[in-house]
PDB file of C-alpha atoms and ligand atoms in Angstrom:
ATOM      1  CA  UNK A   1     -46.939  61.649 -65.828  1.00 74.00           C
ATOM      2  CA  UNK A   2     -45.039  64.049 -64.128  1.00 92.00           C
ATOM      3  CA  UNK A   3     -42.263  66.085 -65.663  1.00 95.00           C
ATOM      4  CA  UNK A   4     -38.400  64.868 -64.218  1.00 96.00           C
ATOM      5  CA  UNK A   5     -36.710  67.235 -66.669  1.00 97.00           C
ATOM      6  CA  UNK A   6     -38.199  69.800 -68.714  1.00 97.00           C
ATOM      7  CA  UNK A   7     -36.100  72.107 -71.387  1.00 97.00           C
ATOM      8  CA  UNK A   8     -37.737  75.303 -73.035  1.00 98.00           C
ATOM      9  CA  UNK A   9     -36.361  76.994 -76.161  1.00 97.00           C
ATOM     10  CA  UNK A  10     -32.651  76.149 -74.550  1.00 97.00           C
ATOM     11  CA  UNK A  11     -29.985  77.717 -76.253  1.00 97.00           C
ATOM     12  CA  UNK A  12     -26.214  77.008 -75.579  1.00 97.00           C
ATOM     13  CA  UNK A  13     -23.933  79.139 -77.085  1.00 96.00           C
ATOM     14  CA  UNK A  14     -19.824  78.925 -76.136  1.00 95.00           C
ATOM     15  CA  UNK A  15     -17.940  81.975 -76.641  1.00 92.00           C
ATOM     16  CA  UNK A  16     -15.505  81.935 -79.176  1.00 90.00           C
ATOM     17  CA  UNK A  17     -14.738  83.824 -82.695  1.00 90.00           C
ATOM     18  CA  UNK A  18     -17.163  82.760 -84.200  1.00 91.00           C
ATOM     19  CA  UNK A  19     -19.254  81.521 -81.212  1.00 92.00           C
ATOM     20  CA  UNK A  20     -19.985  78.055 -81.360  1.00 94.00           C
ATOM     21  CA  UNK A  21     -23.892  77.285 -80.772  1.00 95.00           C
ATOM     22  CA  UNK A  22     -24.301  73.286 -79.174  1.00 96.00           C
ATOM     23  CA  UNK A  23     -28.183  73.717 -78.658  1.00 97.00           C
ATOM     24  CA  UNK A  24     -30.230  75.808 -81.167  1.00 96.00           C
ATOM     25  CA  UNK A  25     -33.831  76.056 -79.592  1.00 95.00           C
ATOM     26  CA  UNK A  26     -34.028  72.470 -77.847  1.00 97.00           C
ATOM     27  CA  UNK A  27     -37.010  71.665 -76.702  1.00 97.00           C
ATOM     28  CA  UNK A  28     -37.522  68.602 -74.651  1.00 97.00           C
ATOM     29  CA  UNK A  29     -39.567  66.666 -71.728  1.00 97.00           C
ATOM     30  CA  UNK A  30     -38.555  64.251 -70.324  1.00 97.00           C
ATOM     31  CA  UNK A  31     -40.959  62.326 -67.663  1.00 97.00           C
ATOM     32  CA  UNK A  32     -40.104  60.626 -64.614  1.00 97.00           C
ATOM     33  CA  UNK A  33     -39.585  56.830 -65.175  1.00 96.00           C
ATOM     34  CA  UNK A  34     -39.090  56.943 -68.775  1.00 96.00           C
ATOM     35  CA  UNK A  35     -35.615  55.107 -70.153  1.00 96.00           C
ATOM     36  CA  UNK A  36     -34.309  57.570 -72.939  1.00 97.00           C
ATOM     37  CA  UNK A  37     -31.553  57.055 -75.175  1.00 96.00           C
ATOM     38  CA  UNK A  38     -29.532  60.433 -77.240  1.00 96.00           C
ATOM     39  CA  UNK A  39     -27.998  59.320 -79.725  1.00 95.00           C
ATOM     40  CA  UNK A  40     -26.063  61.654 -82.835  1.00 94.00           C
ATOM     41  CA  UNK A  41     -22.870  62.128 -84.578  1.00 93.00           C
ATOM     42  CA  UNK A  42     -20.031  63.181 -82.373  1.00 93.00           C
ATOM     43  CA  UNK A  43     -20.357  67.389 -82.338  1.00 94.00           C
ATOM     44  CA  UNK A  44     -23.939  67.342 -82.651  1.00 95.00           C
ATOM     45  CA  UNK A  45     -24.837  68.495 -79.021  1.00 96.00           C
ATOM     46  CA  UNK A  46     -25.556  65.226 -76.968  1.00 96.00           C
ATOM     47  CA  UNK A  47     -23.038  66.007 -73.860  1.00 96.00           C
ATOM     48  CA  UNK A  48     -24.270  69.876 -73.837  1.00 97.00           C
ATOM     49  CA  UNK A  49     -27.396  68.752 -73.917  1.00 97.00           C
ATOM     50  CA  UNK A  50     -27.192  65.965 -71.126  1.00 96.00           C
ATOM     51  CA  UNK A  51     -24.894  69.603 -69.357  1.00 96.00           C
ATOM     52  CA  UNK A  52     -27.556  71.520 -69.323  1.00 97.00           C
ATOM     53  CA  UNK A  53     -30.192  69.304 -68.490  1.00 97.00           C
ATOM     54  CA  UNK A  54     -28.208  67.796 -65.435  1.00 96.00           C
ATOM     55  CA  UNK A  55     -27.857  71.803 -64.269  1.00 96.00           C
ATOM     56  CA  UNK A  56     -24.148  71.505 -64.664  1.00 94.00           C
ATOM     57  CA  UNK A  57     -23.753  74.405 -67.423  1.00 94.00           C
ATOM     58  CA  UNK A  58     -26.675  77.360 -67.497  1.00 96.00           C
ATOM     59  CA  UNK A  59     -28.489  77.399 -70.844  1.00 97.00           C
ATOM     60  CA  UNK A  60     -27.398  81.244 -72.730  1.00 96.00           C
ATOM     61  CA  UNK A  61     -31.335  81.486 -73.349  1.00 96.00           C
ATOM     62  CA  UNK A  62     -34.548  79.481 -72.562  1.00 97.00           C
ATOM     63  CA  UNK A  63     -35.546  77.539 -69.518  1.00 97.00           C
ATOM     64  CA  UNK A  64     -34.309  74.426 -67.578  1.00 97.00           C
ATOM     65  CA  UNK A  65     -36.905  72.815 -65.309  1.00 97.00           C
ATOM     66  CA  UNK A  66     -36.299  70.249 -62.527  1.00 96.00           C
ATOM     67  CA  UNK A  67     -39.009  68.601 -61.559  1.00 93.00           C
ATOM     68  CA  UNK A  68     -40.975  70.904 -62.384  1.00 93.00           C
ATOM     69  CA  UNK A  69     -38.808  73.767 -60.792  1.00 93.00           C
ATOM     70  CA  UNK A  70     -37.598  76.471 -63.346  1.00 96.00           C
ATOM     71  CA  UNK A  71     -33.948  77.015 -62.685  1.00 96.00           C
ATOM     72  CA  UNK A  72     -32.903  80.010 -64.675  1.00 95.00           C
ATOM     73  CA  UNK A  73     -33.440  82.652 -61.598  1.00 95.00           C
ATOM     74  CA  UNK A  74     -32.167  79.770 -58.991  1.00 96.00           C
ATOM     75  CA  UNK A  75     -28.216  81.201 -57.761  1.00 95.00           C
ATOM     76  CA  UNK A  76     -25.492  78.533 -57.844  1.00 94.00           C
ATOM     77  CA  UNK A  77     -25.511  77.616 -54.779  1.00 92.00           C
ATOM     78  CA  UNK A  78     -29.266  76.778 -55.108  1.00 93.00           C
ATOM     79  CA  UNK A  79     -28.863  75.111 -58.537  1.00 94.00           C
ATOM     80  CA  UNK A  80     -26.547  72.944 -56.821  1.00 91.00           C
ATOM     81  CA  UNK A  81     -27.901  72.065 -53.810  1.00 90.00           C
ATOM     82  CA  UNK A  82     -31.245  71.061 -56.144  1.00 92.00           C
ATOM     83  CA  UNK A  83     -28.807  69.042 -58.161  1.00 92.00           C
ATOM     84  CA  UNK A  84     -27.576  67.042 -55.273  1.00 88.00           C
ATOM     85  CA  UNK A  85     -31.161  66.049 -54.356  1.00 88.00           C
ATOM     86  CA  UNK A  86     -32.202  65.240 -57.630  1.00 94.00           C
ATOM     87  CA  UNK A  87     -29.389  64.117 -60.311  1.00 96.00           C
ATOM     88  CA  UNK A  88     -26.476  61.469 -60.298  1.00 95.00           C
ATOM     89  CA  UNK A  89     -24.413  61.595 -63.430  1.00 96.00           C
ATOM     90  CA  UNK A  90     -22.222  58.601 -65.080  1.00 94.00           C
ATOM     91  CA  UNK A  91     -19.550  59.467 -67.496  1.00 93.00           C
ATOM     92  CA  UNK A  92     -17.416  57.713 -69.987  1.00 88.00           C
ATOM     93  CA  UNK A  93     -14.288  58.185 -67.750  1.00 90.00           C
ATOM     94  CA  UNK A  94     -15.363  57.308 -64.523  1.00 92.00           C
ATOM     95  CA  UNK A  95     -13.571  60.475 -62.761  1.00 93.00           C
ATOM     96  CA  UNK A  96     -13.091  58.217 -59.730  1.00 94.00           C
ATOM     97  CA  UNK A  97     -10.254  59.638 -57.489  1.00 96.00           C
ATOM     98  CA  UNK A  98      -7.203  57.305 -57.331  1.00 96.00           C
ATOM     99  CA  UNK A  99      -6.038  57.485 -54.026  1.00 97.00           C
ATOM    100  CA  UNK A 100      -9.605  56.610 -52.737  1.00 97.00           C
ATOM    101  CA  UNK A 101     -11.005  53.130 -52.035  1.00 97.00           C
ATOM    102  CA  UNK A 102     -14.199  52.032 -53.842  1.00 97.00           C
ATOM    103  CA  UNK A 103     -16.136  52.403 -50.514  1.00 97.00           C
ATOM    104  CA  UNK A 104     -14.600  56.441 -50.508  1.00 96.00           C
ATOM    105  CA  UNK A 105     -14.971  57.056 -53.726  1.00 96.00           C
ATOM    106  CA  UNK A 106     -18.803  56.563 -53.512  1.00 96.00           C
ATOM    107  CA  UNK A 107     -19.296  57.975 -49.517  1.00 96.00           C
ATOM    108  CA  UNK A 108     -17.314  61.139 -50.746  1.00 94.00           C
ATOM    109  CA  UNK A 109     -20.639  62.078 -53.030  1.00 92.00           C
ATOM    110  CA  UNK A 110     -22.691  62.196 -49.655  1.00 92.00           C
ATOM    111  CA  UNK A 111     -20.135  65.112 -48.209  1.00 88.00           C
ATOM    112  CA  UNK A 112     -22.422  68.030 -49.371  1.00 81.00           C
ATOM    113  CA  UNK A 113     -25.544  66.503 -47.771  1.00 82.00           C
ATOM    114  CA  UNK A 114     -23.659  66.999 -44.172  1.00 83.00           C
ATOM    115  CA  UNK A 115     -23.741  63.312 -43.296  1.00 89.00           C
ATOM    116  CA  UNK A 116     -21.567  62.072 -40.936  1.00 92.00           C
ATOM    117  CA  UNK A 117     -18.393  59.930 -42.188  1.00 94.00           C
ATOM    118  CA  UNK A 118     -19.768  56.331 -40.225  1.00 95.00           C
ATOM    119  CA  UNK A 119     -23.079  56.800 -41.992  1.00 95.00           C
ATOM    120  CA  UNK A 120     -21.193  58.093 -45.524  1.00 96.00           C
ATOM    121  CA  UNK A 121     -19.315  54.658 -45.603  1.00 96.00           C
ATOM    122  CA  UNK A 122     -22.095  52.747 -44.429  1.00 96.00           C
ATOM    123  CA  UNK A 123     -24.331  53.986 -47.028  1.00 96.00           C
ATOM    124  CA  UNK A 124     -21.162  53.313 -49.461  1.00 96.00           C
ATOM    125  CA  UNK A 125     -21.505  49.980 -48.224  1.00 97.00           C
ATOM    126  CA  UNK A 126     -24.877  49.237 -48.962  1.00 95.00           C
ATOM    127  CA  UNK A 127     -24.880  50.710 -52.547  1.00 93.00           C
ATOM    128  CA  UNK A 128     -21.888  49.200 -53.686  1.00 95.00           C
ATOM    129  CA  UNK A 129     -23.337  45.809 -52.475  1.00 94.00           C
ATOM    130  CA  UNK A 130     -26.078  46.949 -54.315  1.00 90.00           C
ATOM    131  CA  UNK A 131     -24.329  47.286 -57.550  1.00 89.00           C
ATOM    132  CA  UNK A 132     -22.196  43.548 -57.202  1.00 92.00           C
ATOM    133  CA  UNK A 133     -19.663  45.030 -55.927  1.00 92.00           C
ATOM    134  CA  UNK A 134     -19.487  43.713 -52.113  1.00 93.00           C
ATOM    135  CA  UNK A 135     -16.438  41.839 -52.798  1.00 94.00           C
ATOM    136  CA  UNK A 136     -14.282  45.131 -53.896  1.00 95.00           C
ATOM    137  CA  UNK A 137     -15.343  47.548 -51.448  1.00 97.00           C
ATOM    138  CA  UNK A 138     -11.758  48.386 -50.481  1.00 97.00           C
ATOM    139  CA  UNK A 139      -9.993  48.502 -53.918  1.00 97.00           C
ATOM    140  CA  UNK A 140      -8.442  51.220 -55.362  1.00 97.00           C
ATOM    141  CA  UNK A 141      -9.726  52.041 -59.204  1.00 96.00           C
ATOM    142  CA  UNK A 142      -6.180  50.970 -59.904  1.00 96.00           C
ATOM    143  CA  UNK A 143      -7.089  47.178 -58.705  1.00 96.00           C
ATOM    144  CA  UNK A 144     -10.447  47.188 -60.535  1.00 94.00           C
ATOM    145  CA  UNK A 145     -11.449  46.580 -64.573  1.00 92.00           C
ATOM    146  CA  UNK A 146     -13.377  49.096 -66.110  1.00 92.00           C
ATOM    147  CA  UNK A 147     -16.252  47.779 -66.062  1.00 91.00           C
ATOM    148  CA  UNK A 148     -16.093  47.490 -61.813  1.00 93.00           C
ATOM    149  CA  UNK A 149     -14.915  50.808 -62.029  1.00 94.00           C
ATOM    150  CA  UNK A 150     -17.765  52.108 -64.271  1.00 91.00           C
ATOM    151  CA  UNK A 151     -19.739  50.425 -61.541  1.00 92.00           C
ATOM    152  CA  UNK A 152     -18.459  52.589 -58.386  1.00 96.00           C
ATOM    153  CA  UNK A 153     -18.922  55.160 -60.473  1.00 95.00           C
ATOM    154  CA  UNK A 154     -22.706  54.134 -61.339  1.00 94.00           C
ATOM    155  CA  UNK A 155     -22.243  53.334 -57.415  1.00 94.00           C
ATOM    156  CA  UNK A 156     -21.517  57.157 -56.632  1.00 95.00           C
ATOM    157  CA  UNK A 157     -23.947  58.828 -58.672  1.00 94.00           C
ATOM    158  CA  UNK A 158     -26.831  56.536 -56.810  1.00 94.00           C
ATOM    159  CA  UNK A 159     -25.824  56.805 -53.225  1.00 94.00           C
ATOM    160  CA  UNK A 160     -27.748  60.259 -53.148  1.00 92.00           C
ATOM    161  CA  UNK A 161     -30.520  58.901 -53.948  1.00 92.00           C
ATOM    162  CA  UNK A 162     -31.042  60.801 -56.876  1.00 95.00           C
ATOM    163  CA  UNK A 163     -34.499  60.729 -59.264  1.00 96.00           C
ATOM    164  CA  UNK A 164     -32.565  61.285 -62.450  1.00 97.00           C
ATOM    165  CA  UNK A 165     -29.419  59.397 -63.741  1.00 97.00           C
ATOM    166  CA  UNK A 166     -27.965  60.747 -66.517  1.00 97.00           C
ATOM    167  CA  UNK A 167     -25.326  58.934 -68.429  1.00 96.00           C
ATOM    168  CA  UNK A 168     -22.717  59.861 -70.785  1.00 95.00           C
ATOM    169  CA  UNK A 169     -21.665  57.143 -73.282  1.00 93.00           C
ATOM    170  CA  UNK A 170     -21.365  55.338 -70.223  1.00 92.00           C
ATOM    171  CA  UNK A 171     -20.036  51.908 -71.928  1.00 89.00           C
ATOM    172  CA  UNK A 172     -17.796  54.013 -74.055  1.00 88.00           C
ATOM    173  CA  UNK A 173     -14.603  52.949 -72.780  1.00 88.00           C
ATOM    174  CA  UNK A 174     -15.538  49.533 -71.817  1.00 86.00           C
ATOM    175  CA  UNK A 175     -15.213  45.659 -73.683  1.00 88.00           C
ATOM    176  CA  UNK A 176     -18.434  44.143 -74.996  1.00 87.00           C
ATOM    177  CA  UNK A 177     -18.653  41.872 -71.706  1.00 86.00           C
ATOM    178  CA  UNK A 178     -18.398  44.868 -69.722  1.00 86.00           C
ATOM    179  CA  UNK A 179     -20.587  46.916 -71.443  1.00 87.00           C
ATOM    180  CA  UNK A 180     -23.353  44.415 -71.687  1.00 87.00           C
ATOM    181  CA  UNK A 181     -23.320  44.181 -67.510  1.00 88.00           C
ATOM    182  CA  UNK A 182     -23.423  47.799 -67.094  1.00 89.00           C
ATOM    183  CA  UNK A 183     -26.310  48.191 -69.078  1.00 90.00           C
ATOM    184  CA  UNK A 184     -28.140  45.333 -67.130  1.00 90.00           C
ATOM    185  CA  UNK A 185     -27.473  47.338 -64.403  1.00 91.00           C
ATOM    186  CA  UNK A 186     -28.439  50.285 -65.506  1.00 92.00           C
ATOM    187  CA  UNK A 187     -32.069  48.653 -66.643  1.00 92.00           C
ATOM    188  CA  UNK A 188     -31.933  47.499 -63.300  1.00 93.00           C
ATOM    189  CA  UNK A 189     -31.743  50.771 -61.506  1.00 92.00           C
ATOM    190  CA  UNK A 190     -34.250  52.275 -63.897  1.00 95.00           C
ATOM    191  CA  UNK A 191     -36.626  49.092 -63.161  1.00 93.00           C
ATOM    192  CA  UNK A 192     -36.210  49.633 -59.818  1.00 92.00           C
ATOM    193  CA  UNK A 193     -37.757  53.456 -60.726  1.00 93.00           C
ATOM    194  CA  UNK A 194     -35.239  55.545 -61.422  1.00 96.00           C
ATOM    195  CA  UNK A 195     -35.399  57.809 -64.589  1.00 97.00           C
ATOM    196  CA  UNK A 196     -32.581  57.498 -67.051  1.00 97.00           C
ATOM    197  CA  UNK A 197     -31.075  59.346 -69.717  1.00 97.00           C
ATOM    198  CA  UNK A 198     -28.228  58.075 -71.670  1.00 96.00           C
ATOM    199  CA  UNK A 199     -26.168  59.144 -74.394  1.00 95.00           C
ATOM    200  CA  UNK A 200     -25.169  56.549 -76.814  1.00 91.00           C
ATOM    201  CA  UNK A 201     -23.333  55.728 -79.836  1.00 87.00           C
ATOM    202  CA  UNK A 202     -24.579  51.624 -79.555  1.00 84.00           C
ATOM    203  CA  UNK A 203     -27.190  50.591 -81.469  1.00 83.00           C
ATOM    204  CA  UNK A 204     -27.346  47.343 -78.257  1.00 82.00           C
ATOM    205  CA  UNK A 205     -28.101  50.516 -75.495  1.00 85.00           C
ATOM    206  CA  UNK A 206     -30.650  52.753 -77.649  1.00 87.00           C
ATOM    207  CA  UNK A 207     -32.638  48.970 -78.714  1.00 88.00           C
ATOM    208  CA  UNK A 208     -32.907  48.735 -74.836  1.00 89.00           C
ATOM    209  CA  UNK A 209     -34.517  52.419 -74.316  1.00 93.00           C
ATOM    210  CA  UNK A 210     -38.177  53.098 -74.997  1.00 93.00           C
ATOM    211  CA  UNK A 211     -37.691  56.064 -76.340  1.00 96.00           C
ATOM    212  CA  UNK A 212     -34.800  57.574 -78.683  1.00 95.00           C
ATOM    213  CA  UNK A 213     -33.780  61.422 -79.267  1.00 96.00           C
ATOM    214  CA  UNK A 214     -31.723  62.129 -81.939  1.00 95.00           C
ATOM    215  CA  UNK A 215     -29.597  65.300 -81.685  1.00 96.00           C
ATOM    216  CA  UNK A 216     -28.221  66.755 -84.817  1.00 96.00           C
ATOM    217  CA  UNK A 217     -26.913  70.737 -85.773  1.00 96.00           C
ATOM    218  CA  UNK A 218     -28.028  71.556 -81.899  1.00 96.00           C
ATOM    219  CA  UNK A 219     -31.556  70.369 -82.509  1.00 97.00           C
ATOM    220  CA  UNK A 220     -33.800  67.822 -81.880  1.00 97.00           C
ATOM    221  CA  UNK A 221     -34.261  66.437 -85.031  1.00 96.00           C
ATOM    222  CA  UNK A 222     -36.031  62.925 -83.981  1.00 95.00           C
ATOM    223  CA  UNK A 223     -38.060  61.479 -81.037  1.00 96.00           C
ATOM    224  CA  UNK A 224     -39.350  57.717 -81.215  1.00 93.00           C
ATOM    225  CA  UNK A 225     -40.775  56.190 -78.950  1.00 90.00           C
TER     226      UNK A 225
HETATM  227  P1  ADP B   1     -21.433  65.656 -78.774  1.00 87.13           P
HETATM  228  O1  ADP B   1     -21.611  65.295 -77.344  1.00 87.13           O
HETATM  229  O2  ADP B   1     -22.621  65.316 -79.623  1.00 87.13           O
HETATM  230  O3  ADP B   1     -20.165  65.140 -79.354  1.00 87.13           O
HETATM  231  P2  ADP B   1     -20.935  68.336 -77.769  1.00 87.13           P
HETATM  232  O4  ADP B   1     -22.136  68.734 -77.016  1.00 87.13           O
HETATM  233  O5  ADP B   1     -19.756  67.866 -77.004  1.00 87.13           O
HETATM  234  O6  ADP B   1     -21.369  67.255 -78.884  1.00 87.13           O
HETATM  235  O7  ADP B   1     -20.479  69.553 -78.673  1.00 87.13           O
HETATM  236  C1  ADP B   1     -21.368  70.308 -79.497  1.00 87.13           C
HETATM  237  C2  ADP B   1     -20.582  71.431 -80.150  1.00 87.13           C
HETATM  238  O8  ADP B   1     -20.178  72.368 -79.153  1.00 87.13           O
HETATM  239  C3  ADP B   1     -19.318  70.990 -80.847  1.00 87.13           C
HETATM  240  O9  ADP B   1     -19.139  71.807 -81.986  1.00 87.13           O
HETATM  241  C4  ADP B   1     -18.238  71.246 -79.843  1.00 87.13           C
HETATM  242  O10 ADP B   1     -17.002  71.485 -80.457  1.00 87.13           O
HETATM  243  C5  ADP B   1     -18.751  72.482 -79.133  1.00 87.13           C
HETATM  244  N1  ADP B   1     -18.330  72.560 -77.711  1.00 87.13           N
HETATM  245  C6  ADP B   1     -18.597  71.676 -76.747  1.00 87.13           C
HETATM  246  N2  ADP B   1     -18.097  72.071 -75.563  1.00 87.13           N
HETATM  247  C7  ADP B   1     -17.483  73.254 -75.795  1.00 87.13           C
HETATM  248  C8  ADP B   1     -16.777  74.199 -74.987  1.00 87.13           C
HETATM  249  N3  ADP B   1     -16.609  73.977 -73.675  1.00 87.13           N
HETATM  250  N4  ADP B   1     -16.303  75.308 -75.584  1.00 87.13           N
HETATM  251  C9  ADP B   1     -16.491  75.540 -76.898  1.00 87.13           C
HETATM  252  N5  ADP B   1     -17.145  74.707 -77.723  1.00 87.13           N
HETATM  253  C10 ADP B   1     -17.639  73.579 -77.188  1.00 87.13           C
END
């Protein structure tokens, strides 16, 4: 198996007085096509973790590889441009922009890849089909439950294309029904061979991962598979 995310002796440290330190030595692989629940107490590191793993915050020490790629000597504008090729992320909150339909919410993550508009929506289109949402294309997240809205948003982060999707308590903010369909959908994706990482605090999502990391102090303090 080949390596989708690899972390090396990754330290995260945030500046304050004292310093706070997230990760304290993590060291990780994670392969492509595995299914990987996080899972900890609240504090413990999980969204730093997931951070630095999906390149959006540079570990203070150690080494971040994507797909096999070490990032540490990459510039931003590198780091980013791999990160569009590679990642889609899901959060808790959705972070979908109000005053954009459901069909420009998703096109808008296919800017940066210099694809015309047309060819943005239509690939909106497709993916938000793809996700069961064909009959809300041209909603506003205002018009939609959470649990549509998680699914734009699961819509957004797969449009690129990405290898990786990495989730953050992605059913967090969502009712039992809701949460239940996301996570089919999520299996779905990752059937259909995309690698996923999410962080969890239900014991439903983790019993549905083949393999569970718990985080704890910074550290890695359990991996089952
Ligand atoms: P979890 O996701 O498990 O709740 P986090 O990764 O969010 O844990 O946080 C780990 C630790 O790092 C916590 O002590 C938290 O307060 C701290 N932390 C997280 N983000 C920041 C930040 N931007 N600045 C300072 N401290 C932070």
């Amino acid at each position: 198996m080949s390596a989708a995310l690899e972390l090396v002796d990754v330290v995260k440290e945030y500046a304050g007085t004292p310093p706070v330190r997230a990760l304290d030595g993590v060291n990780v692989r994670i392969d492509v096509g595995e299914m990987v629940a996080i899972v900890g107490q609240s504090g413990s590191g999980k969204s730093t973790l997931l951070h630095v793993a999906g390149t959006l915050d540079r570990p203070s020490s150690g080494e971040l590889l994507v797909a096999g790629v070490p990032t540490s000597e990459l510039t931003d504008n590198e780091l980013a441009a791999l990160r569009s090729r590679t990642i889609g992320f899901v959060f808790q909150q959705f972070f979908l922009l109000d005053e954009l339909t459901a069909v420009d919410n998703v096109a808008l993550a296919l800017v940066y890849q210099g694809i015309e508009p047309a060819e943005r929506r239509r690939r909106a289109v497709r993916v938000l089909e793809r996700v069961g949402l064909g009959h809300r294309l041209w909603h506003f997240p205002q018009q939609m439950s959470g649990g549509e809205r998680q699914r734009v948003a699961t819509a957004r982060a797969i449009v690129t294309e990405p290898t990786v999707l990495l989730a953050d308590e992605p059913t967090g903010n969502l009712d039992t029904a809701s949460s239940a369909s996301i996570l089919d959908l999520i299996a779905q994706l990752h059937a259909d061979g995309i690698t996923v990482v999410i962080i969890t605090h239900d014991h439903s999502v983790a019993a549905r991962c083949a393999r569970t990391i718990t985080v704890a102090d910074g550290t890695i303090v359990s991996d089952e598979r």
